[in-house]
Structure formats: C-alpha cells, structure tokens
mmCIF file of C-alpha atoms and ligand atoms in Angstrom:
data_model
loop_
_atom_site.group_PDB
_atom_site.id
_atom_site.type_symbol
_atom_site.label_atom_id
_atom_site.label_comp_id
_atom_site.label_asym_id
_atom_site.label_seq_id
_atom_site.Cartn_x
_atom_site.Cartn_y
_atom_site.Cartn_z
ATOM 1 C CA MET A 29 9.538 9.125 12.521
ATOM 2 C CA GLY A 30 7.537 11.827 14.188
ATOM 3 C CA LEU A 31 7.800 13.846 11.008
ATOM 4 C CA TYR A 32 5.025 11.938 9.316
ATOM 5 C CA ARG A 33 2.450 12.783 11.908
ATOM 6 C CA ARG A 34 3.211 16.479 11.930
ATOM 7 C CA GLY A 35 0.971 19.140 10.462
ATOM 8 C CA SER A 36 -2.610 19.732 11.424
ATOM 9 C CA ARG A 37 -4.003 19.083 7.966
ATOM 10 C CA SER A 38 -2.569 15.599 7.838
ATOM 11 C CA HIS A 39 -4.693 14.710 10.804
ATOM 12 C CA ASP A 40 -7.745 15.576 8.788
ATOM 13 C CA PHE A 41 -6.904 12.594 6.642
ATOM 14 C CA GLU A 42 -6.452 10.376 9.627
ATOM 15 C CA ASN A 43 -9.566 11.524 11.388
ATOM 16 C CA LYS A 44 -11.659 10.775 8.362
ATOM 17 C CA GLY A 45 -10.720 7.181 8.814
ATOM 18 C CA ARG A 46 -11.716 7.082 12.452
ATOM 19 C CA ARG A 47 -15.381 6.885 11.632
ATOM 20 C CA PRO A 48 -16.803 3.519 10.807
ATOM 21 C CA GLN A 49 -17.094 3.177 7.054
ATOM 22 C CA ALA A 50 -20.498 2.382 5.700
ATOM 23 C CA GLY A 51 -21.128 0.101 2.787
ATOM 24 C CA PHE A 52 -18.665 -2.683 3.445
ATOM 25 C CA GLU A 53 -19.130 -6.371 3.657
ATOM 26 C CA LYS A 54 -18.834 -6.771 7.389
ATOM 27 C CA GLY A 55 -16.219 -9.172 8.601
ATOM 28 C CA SER A 56 -16.607 -10.721 12.003
ATOM 29 C CA TRP A 57 -13.164 -9.621 13.080
ATOM 30 C CA GLU A 58 -12.568 -7.829 16.353
ATOM 31 C CA MET A 59 -8.904 -7.501 15.685
ATOM 32 C CA ALA A 60 -7.436 -9.092 12.621
ATOM 33 C CA ARG A 61 -4.165 -9.137 10.830
ATOM 34 C CA VAL A 62 -4.720 -7.112 7.693
ATOM 35 C CA PHE A 63 -2.552 -7.316 4.590
ATOM 36 C CA SER A 64 -2.846 -5.402 1.376
ATOM 37 C CA GLY A 65 -0.597 -4.428 -1.488
ATOM 38 C CA VAL A 66 -0.372 -1.816 -4.183
ATOM 39 C CA GLN A 67 1.739 -1.862 -7.320
ATOM 40 C CA PRO A 68 4.184 1.015 -7.829
ATOM 41 C CA THR A 69 2.979 1.755 -11.332
ATOM 42 C CA ALA A 70 2.192 5.460 -11.136
ATOM 43 C CA GLU A 71 3.667 8.570 -9.589
ATOM 44 C CA VAL A 72 0.626 9.089 -7.370
ATOM 45 C CA PRO A 73 -2.696 7.318 -6.955
ATOM 46 C CA HIS A 74 -5.813 8.622 -8.637
ATOM 47 C CA LEU A 75 -8.918 9.617 -6.761
ATOM 48 C CA GLY A 76 -10.523 6.196 -7.304
ATOM 49 C CA ASN A 77 -7.545 4.458 -5.668
ATOM 50 C CA TYR A 78 -7.785 6.779 -2.693
ATOM 51 C CA ILE A 79 -11.554 6.611 -2.178
ATOM 52 C CA GLY A 80 -11.907 2.934 -3.094
ATOM 53 C CA ALA A 81 -8.817 1.600 -1.326
ATOM 54 C CA PHE A 82 -6.401 3.742 0.662
ATOM 55 C CA ARG A 83 -9.112 5.483 2.628
ATOM 56 C CA GLN A 84 -10.253 2.082 3.896
ATOM 57 C CA TRP A 85 -6.701 1.043 4.691
ATOM 58 C CA VAL A 86 -6.317 4.168 6.789
ATOM 59 C CA ALA A 87 -9.506 3.333 8.687
ATOM 60 C CA LEU A 88 -8.476 -0.280 9.263
ATOM 61 C CA GLN A 89 -5.379 0.872 11.143
ATOM 62 C CA ASP A 90 -7.522 1.917 14.090
ATOM 63 C CA GLN A 91 -8.786 -1.540 14.835
ATOM 64 C CA HIS A 92 -6.393 -3.992 13.288
ATOM 65 C CA GLU A 93 -2.777 -4.955 12.919
ATOM 66 C CA CYS A 94 -1.930 -3.856 9.405
ATOM 67 C CA PHE A 95 0.742 -4.697 6.853
ATOM 68 C CA PHE A 96 0.787 -2.496 3.761
ATOM 69 C CA CYS A 97 3.144 -3.479 1.008
ATOM 70 C CA VAL A 98 4.384 -1.785 -2.143
ATOM 71 C CA VAL A 99 4.383 -4.836 -4.391
ATOM 72 C CA ASP A 100 7.275 -3.994 -6.676
ATOM 73 C CA LEU A 101 7.779 -7.636 -7.696
ATOM 74 C CA HIS A 102 4.227 -7.787 -9.012
ATOM 75 C CA SER A 103 4.961 -4.830 -11.233
ATOM 76 C CA LEU A 104 7.596 -6.928 -13.055
ATOM 77 C CA THR A 105 4.830 -8.980 -14.641
ATOM 78 C CA VAL A 106 4.494 -6.390 -17.396
ATOM 79 C CA PRO A 107 7.409 -4.574 -19.077
ATOM 80 C CA TRP A 108 9.057 -2.020 -16.782
ATOM 81 C CA ASP A 109 11.711 0.661 -16.839
ATOM 82 C CA PRO A 110 14.575 -0.150 -14.418
ATOM 83 C CA LYS A 111 15.454 3.537 -14.192
ATOM 84 C CA LEU A 112 11.982 4.393 -12.972
ATOM 85 C CA LEU A 113 10.984 1.440 -10.798
ATOM 86 C CA GLY A 114 12.751 2.467 -7.579
ATOM 87 C CA GLN A 115 11.442 5.988 -7.823
ATOM 88 C CA ARG A 116 7.901 4.735 -8.339
ATOM 89 C CA SER A 117 8.209 2.562 -5.241
ATOM 90 C CA ARG A 118 9.282 5.558 -3.147
ATOM 91 C CA GLN A 119 6.497 7.671 -4.596
ATOM 92 C CA THR A 120 3.940 4.981 -3.865
ATOM 93 C CA ALA A 121 5.130 4.671 -0.267
ATOM 94 C CA ALA A 122 5.018 8.464 0.054
ATOM 95 C CA SER A 123 1.481 8.485 -1.350
ATOM 96 C CA LEU A 124 0.362 5.968 1.232
ATOM 97 C CA ILE A 125 1.797 8.028 4.064
ATOM 98 C CA ALA A 126 0.298 11.214 2.624
ATOM 99 C CA SER A 127 -3.064 9.408 2.510
ATOM 100 C CA GLY A 128 -2.879 8.718 6.226
ATOM 101 C CA ILE A 129 -1.061 5.396 6.574
ATOM 102 C CA ASP A 130 0.885 5.778 9.803
ATOM 103 C CA PRO A 131 4.138 3.830 9.532
ATOM 104 C CA GLU A 132 4.440 3.640 13.282
ATOM 105 C CA ARG A 133 1.169 1.797 13.719
ATOM 106 C CA SER A 134 1.211 -0.108 10.448
ATOM 107 C CA VAL A 135 4.048 -1.987 8.825
ATOM 108 C CA LEU A 136 4.801 -0.242 5.532
ATOM 109 C CA PHE A 137 7.439 -1.813 3.308
ATOM 110 C CA LEU A 138 8.603 -2.870 -0.140
ATOM 111 C CA GLN A 139 7.878 -6.436 -1.170
ATOM 112 C CA SER A 140 11.299 -7.044 -2.753
ATOM 113 C CA GLU A 141 13.055 -6.172 0.508
ATOM 114 C CA VAL A 142 11.587 -9.165 2.317
ATOM 115 C CA ALA A 143 12.892 -12.258 0.542
ATOM 116 C CA GLU A 144 10.357 -14.537 2.229
ATOM 117 C CA HIS A 145 7.746 -13.417 -0.316
ATOM 118 C CA THR A 146 9.587 -15.063 -3.186
ATOM 119 C CA GLU A 147 10.629 -18.048 -1.112
ATOM 120 C CA LEU A 148 7.078 -18.819 -0.046
ATOM 121 C CA SER A 149 5.882 -18.082 -3.546
ATOM 122 C CA TRP A 150 7.922 -20.985 -4.908
ATOM 123 C CA ILE A 151 6.587 -23.360 -2.303
ATOM 124 C CA LEU A 152 3.015 -22.283 -3.013
ATOM 125 C CA THR A 153 3.707 -22.653 -6.738
ATOM 126 C CA CYS A 154 4.229 -26.314 -6.006
ATOM 127 C CA VAL A 155 0.887 -26.411 -4.188
ATOM 128 C CA SER A 156 -1.011 -24.661 -6.985
ATOM 129 C CA ARG A 157 -2.466 -26.159 -10.153
ATOM 130 C CA MET A 158 -2.257 -25.007 -13.760
ATOM 131 C CA GLY A 159 -6.010 -25.457 -14.020
ATOM 132 C CA GLU A 160 -6.822 -22.936 -11.337
ATOM 133 C CA LEU A 161 -4.247 -20.412 -12.571
ATOM 134 C CA SER A 162 -5.497 -20.688 -16.145
ATOM 135 C CA ARG A 163 -9.009 -19.823 -15.026
ATOM 136 C CA MET A 164 -8.024 -16.396 -13.642
ATOM 137 C CA THR A 165 -9.872 -13.771 -15.662
ATOM 138 C CA GLN A 166 -7.169 -11.160 -15.109
ATOM 139 C CA PHE A 167 -4.634 -13.507 -16.674
ATOM 140 C CA LYS A 168 -6.978 -14.267 -19.545
ATOM 141 C CA ASP A 169 -7.648 -10.560 -20.124
ATOM 142 C CA LYS A 170 -4.019 -9.544 -19.988
ATOM 143 C CA SER A 171 -2.812 -12.344 -22.229
ATOM 144 C CA ARG A 172 -5.713 -12.327 -24.689
ATOM 145 C CA ASN A 173 -3.907 -10.424 -27.397
ATOM 146 C CA LEU A 174 -0.563 -12.136 -26.977
ATOM 147 C CA GLU A 175 0.807 -15.171 -28.769
ATOM 148 C CA ARG A 176 0.747 -18.120 -26.402
ATOM 149 C CA ASP A 177 4.485 -18.613 -26.735
ATOM 150 C CA SER A 178 5.220 -15.075 -25.633
ATOM 151 C CA ILE A 179 2.902 -14.692 -22.645
ATOM 152 C CA GLY A 180 5.057 -13.833 -19.650
ATOM 153 C CA THR A 181 5.158 -16.558 -17.025
ATOM 154 C CA GLY A 182 5.101 -13.842 -14.367
ATOM 155 C CA LEU A 183 1.632 -12.844 -15.475
ATOM 156 C CA TYR A 184 0.555 -16.425 -14.991
ATOM 157 C CA MET A 185 2.166 -16.823 -11.563
ATOM 158 C CA TYR A 186 1.013 -13.427 -10.339
ATOM 159 C CA PRO A 187 -1.771 -14.756 -8.047
ATOM 160 C CA VAL A 188 0.594 -17.240 -6.380
ATOM 161 C CA LEU A 189 2.968 -14.441 -5.397
ATOM 162 C CA MET A 190 -0.062 -12.563 -4.137
ATOM 163 C CA ALA A 191 -1.043 -15.558 -2.001
ATOM 164 C CA ALA A 192 2.496 -15.686 -0.637
ATOM 165 C CA ASP A 193 2.298 -11.978 0.261
ATOM 166 C CA VAL A 194 -0.655 -12.514 2.538
ATOM 167 C CA LEU A 195 0.151 -15.987 3.853
ATOM 168 C CA ALA A 196 3.729 -15.051 4.801
ATOM 169 C CA TYR A 197 2.133 -12.889 7.508
ATOM 170 C CA ARG A 198 -0.691 -15.305 8.232
ATOM 171 C CA GLY A 199 -2.945 -12.473 7.090
ATOM 172 C CA GLU A 200 -6.639 -12.797 7.886
ATOM 173 C CA LEU A 201 -8.331 -9.847 6.253
ATOM 174 C CA VAL A 202 -7.423 -8.561 2.795
ATOM 175 C CA PRO A 203 -8.859 -5.252 1.584
ATOM 176 C CA VAL A 204 -8.913 -5.349 -2.215
ATOM 177 C CA GLY A 205 -10.963 -4.098 -5.122
ATOM 178 C CA ASP A 206 -13.679 -6.226 -6.642
ATOM 179 C CA ASP A 207 -11.335 -7.128 -9.507
ATOM 180 C CA GLN A 208 -9.200 -9.105 -7.047
ATOM 181 C CA ARG A 209 -12.023 -11.286 -5.746
ATOM 182 C CA GLN A 210 -10.976 -14.254 -7.840
ATOM 183 C CA HIS A 211 -7.353 -13.968 -6.759
ATOM 184 C CA LEU A 212 -8.527 -14.046 -3.148
ATOM 185 C CA GLU A 213 -10.558 -17.162 -3.840
ATOM 186 C CA LEU A 214 -7.458 -18.836 -5.272
ATOM 187 C CA MET A 215 -5.436 -17.722 -2.245
ATOM 188 C CA ARG A 216 -8.021 -19.312 0.040
ATOM 189 C CA ASN A 217 -7.878 -22.559 -1.927
ATOM 190 C CA ILE A 218 -4.099 -22.648 -1.715
ATOM 191 C CA ALA A 219 -4.177 -21.997 2.041
ATOM 192 C CA GLU A 220 -6.777 -24.717 2.573
ATOM 193 C CA ARG A 221 -4.907 -27.214 0.441
ATOM 194 C CA PHE A 222 -1.660 -26.493 2.272
ATOM 195 C CA ASN A 223 -3.346 -26.868 5.657
ATOM 196 C CA ARG A 224 -4.972 -30.106 4.593
ATOM 197 C CA ASP A 225 -1.780 -31.643 3.237
ATOM 198 C CA PHE A 226 0.744 -30.374 5.769
ATOM 199 C CA GLY A 227 -1.227 -29.411 8.863
ATOM 200 C CA GLU A 228 -2.929 -26.228 10.061
ATOM 201 C CA THR A 229 -0.489 -23.458 9.120
ATOM 202 C CA PHE A 230 -2.382 -20.550 7.602
ATOM 203 C CA PRO A 231 -5.597 -18.797 8.516
ATOM 204 C CA VAL A 232 -7.809 -18.792 5.403
ATOM 205 C CA PRO A 233 -7.851 -15.091 4.451
ATOM 206 C CA GLU A 234 -11.093 -13.213 3.967
ATOM 207 C CA PRO A 235 -11.568 -10.539 1.327
ATOM 208 C CA TYR A 236 -12.694 -7.108 2.443
ATOM 209 C CA ILE A 237 -14.309 -5.579 -0.610
ATOM 210 C CA PRO A 238 -15.940 -2.146 -0.985
ATOM 211 C CA ALA A 239 -19.631 -2.133 -1.831
ATOM 212 C CA GLU A 240 -20.755 -0.833 -5.242
ATOM 213 C CA GLY A 241 -21.203 2.683 -3.899
ATOM 214 C CA ALA A 242 -17.563 3.038 -2.925
ATOM 215 C CA ARG A 243 -16.438 2.423 -6.477
ATOM 216 C CA ILE A 244 -15.421 5.538 -8.316
ATOM 217 C CA MET A 245 -16.292 5.581 -11.991
ATOM 218 C CA ALA A 246 -14.630 7.390 -14.899
ATOM 219 C CA LEU A 247 -15.485 11.087 -15.250
ATOM 220 C CA ASP A 248 -16.057 10.691 -18.976
ATOM 221 C CA ASP A 249 -18.017 7.435 -18.771
ATOM 222 C CA PRO A 250 -19.834 6.435 -15.578
ATOM 223 C CA THR A 251 -20.250 2.864 -16.786
ATOM 224 C CA ARG A 252 -16.507 2.253 -16.547
ATOM 225 C CA LYS A 253 -14.154 2.361 -13.585
ATOM 226 C CA MET A 254 -11.798 5.294 -13.088
ATOM 227 C CA ASP A 255 -8.674 3.762 -14.574
ATOM 228 C CA LYS A 256 -5.028 4.741 -14.660
ATOM 229 C CA SER A 257 -4.242 2.534 -17.628
ATOM 230 C CA SER A 258 -6.872 4.088 -19.826
ATOM 231 C CA ASP A 259 -5.750 6.257 -22.736
ATOM 232 C CA ARG A 260 -8.414 8.834 -21.864
ATOM 233 C CA PRO A 261 -6.587 11.298 -19.576
ATOM 234 C CA ASN A 262 -9.809 13.054 -18.589
ATOM 235 C CA ASN A 263 -11.313 9.886 -17.159
ATOM 236 C CA LEU A 264 -9.531 10.424 -13.843
ATOM 237 C CA ILE A 265 -8.192 12.892 -11.343
ATOM 238 C CA TRP A 266 -4.673 12.308 -10.084
ATOM 239 C CA MET A 267 -4.103 13.013 -6.412
ATOM 240 C CA ASN A 268 -1.506 15.635 -7.402
ATOM 241 C CA ASP A 269 -3.525 17.389 -10.084
ATOM 242 C CA PRO A 270 -3.163 21.153 -9.609
ATOM 243 C CA PRO A 271 -6.326 23.261 -9.084
ATOM 244 C CA GLU A 272 -6.682 24.428 -12.684
ATOM 245 C CA VAL A 273 -6.522 20.839 -13.941
ATOM 246 C CA VAL A 274 -9.138 19.738 -11.408
ATOM 247 C CA ARG A 275 -11.448 22.559 -12.525
ATOM 248 C CA ARG A 276 -10.998 21.653 -16.170
ATOM 249 C CA LYS A 277 -11.572 17.919 -15.678
ATOM 250 C CA ILE A 278 -14.689 18.465 -13.570
ATOM 251 C CA ALA A 279 -16.029 21.010 -16.050
ATOM 252 C CA ARG A 280 -15.658 18.388 -18.782
ATOM 253 C CA ALA A 281 -17.075 15.508 -16.767
ATOM 254 C CA VAL A 282 -20.172 14.032 -18.376
ATOM 255 C CA THR A 283 -23.538 14.577 -16.704
ATOM 256 C CA ASP A 284 -26.957 12.983 -17.131
ATOM 257 C CA SER A 285 -30.100 14.307 -18.737
ATOM 258 C CA GLY A 286 -32.369 16.390 -16.519
ATOM 259 C CA ARG A 287 -31.023 19.092 -14.239
ATOM 260 C CA GLU A 288 -31.575 17.907 -10.654
ATOM 261 C CA VAL A 289 -28.549 17.091 -8.574
ATOM 262 C CA THR A 290 -29.767 13.759 -7.226
ATOM 263 C CA ALA A 291 -28.333 10.264 -6.986
ATOM 264 C CA GLY A 292 -30.122 7.318 -8.561
ATOM 265 C CA SER A 293 -29.754 4.516 -11.070
ATOM 266 C CA ASP A 294 -31.131 6.768 -13.815
ATOM 267 C CA LYS A 295 -28.312 9.255 -13.087
ATOM 268 C CA PRO A 296 -25.043 7.321 -13.075
ATOM 269 C CA ALA A 297 -22.818 10.327 -13.855
ATOM 270 C CA ILE A 298 -24.270 12.638 -11.212
ATOM 271 C CA THR A 299 -24.331 9.766 -8.722
ATOM 272 C CA ASN A 300 -20.625 9.236 -9.285
ATOM 273 C CA LEU A 301 -19.867 12.941 -8.837
ATOM 274 C CA LEU A 302 -21.989 12.978 -5.674
ATOM 275 C CA THR A 303 -20.077 9.966 -4.341
ATOM 276 C CA ILE A 304 -16.816 11.799 -4.928
ATOM 277 C CA TYR A 305 -18.154 14.987 -3.358
ATOM 278 C CA ALA A 306 -19.348 13.067 -0.297
ATOM 279 C CA ALA A 307 -16.072 11.171 0.086
ATOM 280 C CA VAL A 308 -13.794 14.202 -0.087
ATOM 281 C CA THR A 309 -15.932 16.329 2.232
ATOM 282 C CA ASP A 310 -16.887 13.462 4.540
ATOM 283 C CA ARG A 311 -20.555 14.406 4.262
ATOM 284 C CA PRO A 312 -23.545 12.236 3.420
ATOM 285 C CA VAL A 313 -24.763 12.325 -0.191
ATOM 286 C CA ALA A 314 -28.211 13.446 1.020
ATOM 287 C CA ALA A 315 -26.760 16.607 2.583
ATOM 288 C CA ILE A 316 -25.111 17.542 -0.696
ATOM 289 C CA GLU A 317 -28.289 16.846 -2.665
ATOM 290 C CA ARG A 318 -30.095 19.208 -0.282
ATOM 291 C CA GLU A 319 -27.454 21.895 -0.696
ATOM 292 C CA TYR A 320 -27.975 21.843 -4.478
ATOM 293 C CA GLU A 321 -31.748 21.392 -4.409
ATOM 294 C CA ASP A 322 -32.497 24.647 -6.207
ATOM 295 C CA LYS A 323 -29.317 24.762 -8.221
ATOM 296 C CA GLY A 324 -28.185 23.182 -11.460
ATOM 297 C CA TYR A 325 -25.256 21.098 -12.660
ATOM 298 C CA GLY A 326 -23.080 24.181 -13.185
ATOM 299 C CA ASP A 327 -23.178 25.244 -9.541
ATOM 300 C CA PHE A 328 -22.769 21.674 -8.432
ATOM 301 C CA LYS A 329 -19.664 21.173 -10.539
ATOM 302 C CA MET A 330 -18.208 24.418 -9.266
ATOM 303 C CA GLY A 331 -18.773 23.352 -5.662
ATOM 304 C CA LEU A 332 -17.314 19.931 -6.350
ATOM 305 C CA SER A 333 -14.172 21.405 -7.946
ATOM 306 C CA GLU A 334 -13.525 23.606 -4.951
ATOM 307 C CA ALA A 335 -14.166 20.741 -2.511
ATOM 308 C CA LEU A 336 -11.723 18.580 -4.438
ATOM 309 C CA ILE A 337 -9.098 21.292 -4.518
ATOM 310 C CA ASP A 338 -9.408 21.749 -0.736
ATOM 311 C CA PHE A 339 -9.067 18.039 -0.274
ATOM 312 C CA LEU A 340 -6.136 17.486 -2.625
ATOM 313 C CA GLY A 341 -4.082 20.424 -1.328
ATOM 314 C CA PRO A 342 -2.991 18.776 1.944
ATOM 315 C CA PHE A 343 -2.265 15.477 0.196
ATOM 316 C CA ARG A 344 -0.078 17.232 -2.333
ATOM 317 C CA SER A 345 1.931 19.189 0.211
ATOM 318 C CA ARG A 346 2.469 16.192 2.454
ATOM 319 C CA TYR A 347 3.462 14.050 -0.468
ATOM 320 C CA LEU A 348 6.046 16.599 -1.567
ATOM 321 C CA GLU A 349 7.268 17.081 1.987
ATOM 322 C CA ILE A 350 7.853 13.344 2.390
ATOM 323 C CA LEU A 351 9.726 13.011 -0.899
ATOM 324 C CA ASP A 352 11.772 16.033 0.050
ATOM 325 C CA ASP A 353 13.346 14.102 2.918
ATOM 326 C CA PRO A 354 14.606 10.880 1.334
ATOM 327 C CA GLY A 355 16.672 9.952 4.382
ATOM 328 C CA GLN A 356 13.612 9.886 6.571
ATOM 329 C CA LEU A 357 11.610 7.884 4.055
ATOM 330 C CA ASP A 358 14.473 5.381 3.835
ATOM 331 C CA LYS A 359 14.431 4.979 7.597
ATOM 332 C CA VAL A 360 10.711 4.338 7.581
ATOM 333 C CA LEU A 361 10.954 1.744 4.808
ATOM 334 C CA ASP A 362 14.013 0.051 6.353
ATOM 335 C CA SER A 363 12.236 -0.296 9.633
ATOM 336 C CA GLY A 364 9.069 -1.522 7.875
ATOM 337 C CA ALA A 365 11.048 -4.214 6.050
ATOM 338 C CA ALA A 366 12.740 -5.285 9.293
ATOM 339 C CA ARG A 367 9.421 -5.585 11.127
ATOM 340 C CA ALA A 368 7.862 -7.451 8.206
ATOM 341 C CA LYS A 369 10.820 -9.792 7.956
ATOM 342 C CA GLU A 370 10.538 -10.773 11.593
ATOM 343 C CA VAL A 371 7.008 -12.034 11.074
ATOM 344 C CA ALA A 372 7.562 -13.593 7.655
ATOM 345 C CA HIS A 373 10.681 -15.372 8.875
ATOM 346 C CA GLN A 374 8.714 -17.100 11.617
ATOM 347 C CA THR A 375 6.057 -18.223 9.166
ATOM 348 C CA MET A 376 8.743 -19.611 6.880
ATOM 349 C CA GLN A 377 10.251 -21.595 9.719
ATOM 350 C CA SER A 378 7.012 -23.425 10.343
ATOM 351 C CA VAL A 379 6.393 -23.839 6.616
ATOM 352 C CA ARG A 380 9.822 -25.410 6.134
ATOM 353 C CA GLU A 381 9.240 -27.638 9.127
ATOM 354 C CA ARG A 382 5.791 -28.756 7.962
ATOM 355 C CA ILE A 383 6.779 -29.575 4.400
ATOM 356 C CA GLY A 384 9.916 -31.409 5.468
ATOM 357 C CA LEU A 385 12.635 -29.095 4.222
ATOM 358 C CA ARG A 386 15.247 -30.185 6.704
ATOM 359 C CA ARG A 387 18.305 -32.389 6.754
ATOM 360 C CA SER A 388 16.980 -35.236 8.773
HETATM 361 N N1 LIG B 16 -2.981 -7.709 -7.039
HETATM 362 C C1 LIG B 16 -3.279 -6.583 -6.212
HETATM 363 C C2 LIG B 16 -3.859 -5.462 -7.086
HETATM 364 O O1 LIG B 16 -3.483 -5.342 -8.231
HETATM 365 C C3 LIG B 16 -2.043 -6.075 -5.500
HETATM 366 C C4 LIG B 16 -1.572 -7.063 -4.518
HETATM 367 C C5 LIG B 16 -0.426 -7.793 -4.574
HETATM 368 C C6 LIG B 16 -2.225 -7.441 -3.321
HETATM 369 N N2 LIG B 16 -0.303 -8.580 -3.487
HETATM 370 C C7 LIG B 16 -1.391 -8.401 -2.697
HETATM 371 C C8 LIG B 16 -3.415 -7.045 -2.736
HETATM 372 C C9 LIG B 16 -1.759 -8.985 -1.497
HETATM 373 C C10 LIG B 16 -3.787 -7.648 -1.543
HETATM 374 C C11 LIG B 16 -2.948 -8.610 -0.937
HETATM 375 O O2 LIG B 16 -4.655 -4.696 -6.601
#
C-alpha cells in the first residue's frame, strides 16, 4: 500500500491538513472515532467538496480514528446506471486518496461491502418514526415534485441508513456539510432512543460542521452553493478540470461592484474567490488582499487561476495514477472493508444481544 504515499507533491496535500483548521465548531474530543460518507455520484469531486469536506477529513486523520465510506447504497435512492455505479465508486475512492486520505491510517471502504450497514439499518428502521422522517427537509425537497404514490421509499429511509452507517462503528464525531445537520439530529435521536429502550449501546454522535467561511459558493452566483447537480456548468470547478477550463471558468466568474480585492459582506463574489484562493494556497485571506492592494479584479483572477492550476495538477496526476493500478486500489478497498467489518460485526453482536435477537 506504500504506493499511495509516494510522490513528494502528494505530501503537500497531507501537510496542509496538519495545521489546525480555523473556523470550525470545536468539539471537545481529544481522540474520537470519526465517521463520514460520500456518495459516488460524480467522476471527481468539485472544489467545494474538497475545500468544504475532504480537506477537513484529511486533517482529522492526524488526531482521530477515522472511517471514510463511499456510500454506494445511498446513491440508489435516486435513479442510477448499473453500468456506471461501480466505476463511480472506484473513482470516488481514488479521489479521496488523491485528496490525502491515507488508507493505512484511516479505514476507507465501500458501504455495500459491509453488510452490517443494511442489517443495522433495518433494526433502526424499527426504532424510527414516520413523523420524524417526514419532517426531513431534504426528503421534502427531493420529493416535492413527485406524486406521493411514486416517491421512492429509499429517499424516505435515507437518514436511517445514514444513522446505521455511523452507529455501526459507534462513531462519535461526524464531519458533514450544513445540509446534513438535520440528519445528524435524527441520528442522535435514534441513538438516544435505542440506548433508553435497550441499554447504553451507542455514543450519541456529534456533528462537525464547517463554519460559514469554509463554504464555497457558486462562481456564477455567490448566493448559492457550488453544486454538482446544478445545470449551470460554470458554477463549479471540477477537481480534474484542465488548465484552460480553469482559466475560462475563473475569467467568467462574477465579481462585485467596485474594484478593490477585499473580503466583506458587501462583496460576496470576491469574498468567495478569496476564500478559494486562500484554501488552495494555504495562505490567510489578508495576505492575498495585501498582495492585490494596488491591483484590480483582472490581475486577481489571473493569479487565482494560476494558483488553482498549481493546486489541481498534483490531485489530477495522483488520481490518474491510482486509477491506473486497479489491482492496488482493489487491495486497499478489500482491506478497508475487512477492517470495517471487524468493528461493525462487534457492534451488531451487542445490538442483537440487547434487542433480544437470540434463540433463548
Ligand atoms: N448523506 C451524506 C451526504 O449526502 C452522506 C452520508 C451517508 C454520510 N452516510 C453518512 C455522511 C454518514 C456522514 C455520515 O453528504
């Protein structure tokens, strides 16, 4: 598995994570068990996924025991292409490794390869209530335009499977985007209810949510999140966008009125670009503002494009290198699933015991 730590540039990604990250809701954890998941719905992440999520996952590895899961079963809650699904899962795992997830320190695996997720999910289904599931805004949003009779049940049960993901490992700290806050709240309620009814079994997981400033907004509209499911291709930068595409998208990015390169609530577009610039160069926003003090938006955008290109280059080559050696990636994911299974199996044994699934 040494392959994935090779190459000096890859360490740049890792080292970025070694610094404490500012702007997070501070947990009180010295050393926690961390669990997070990502759906395999795109070939590579976009910049917002990296800056808002994966970068934090990478940093968490230094202090905590981490489980990172490609949640392929969650991606079945909307229509999918069976010919593409497996490939997307591999690509997502490769993206995580290329972002700096170290599969030797962290457990990296596919959700569907550890059957305990679905087993626990059923048991938690029987501990959950239709009322609480019906209140989930993500469910309401995703089913709004559908006839009631045709809303997929998977969409409805989605947060229960998510609870099972974390609780199967007795996870304590869950890094997620702000949009998952409500799902975390539900997960906590399920854990508490289970503990109350069947005895202390699960730690009640805490969300670990980036502050406002770590959220990356759309390049064409700084009031909306950078979003892979948008039909506006210029709203985002994919982690494998080639240099000319990066230059074009940044050139087209909206700016604010005025001409000073400064962050502030009156300058949402420039603030967003500054946040990106700071994240990919690992510099403070103030230092970048100073650098462009006497310059305009044009120079700033040019500098940002080049910084992005420098940053994306190593990701791209590592990503391709990892996919180029499928045997090695298989080994990593097999071993991740085996390590995950060991832990989840133990949890399931106590769950079965507590709820009385036994012959006598
Ligand atoms: N629902 C999460 C998202 O869309 C993905 C996810 C699935 C997850 N299971 C999880 C995140 C468990 C954290 C923990 O972002």
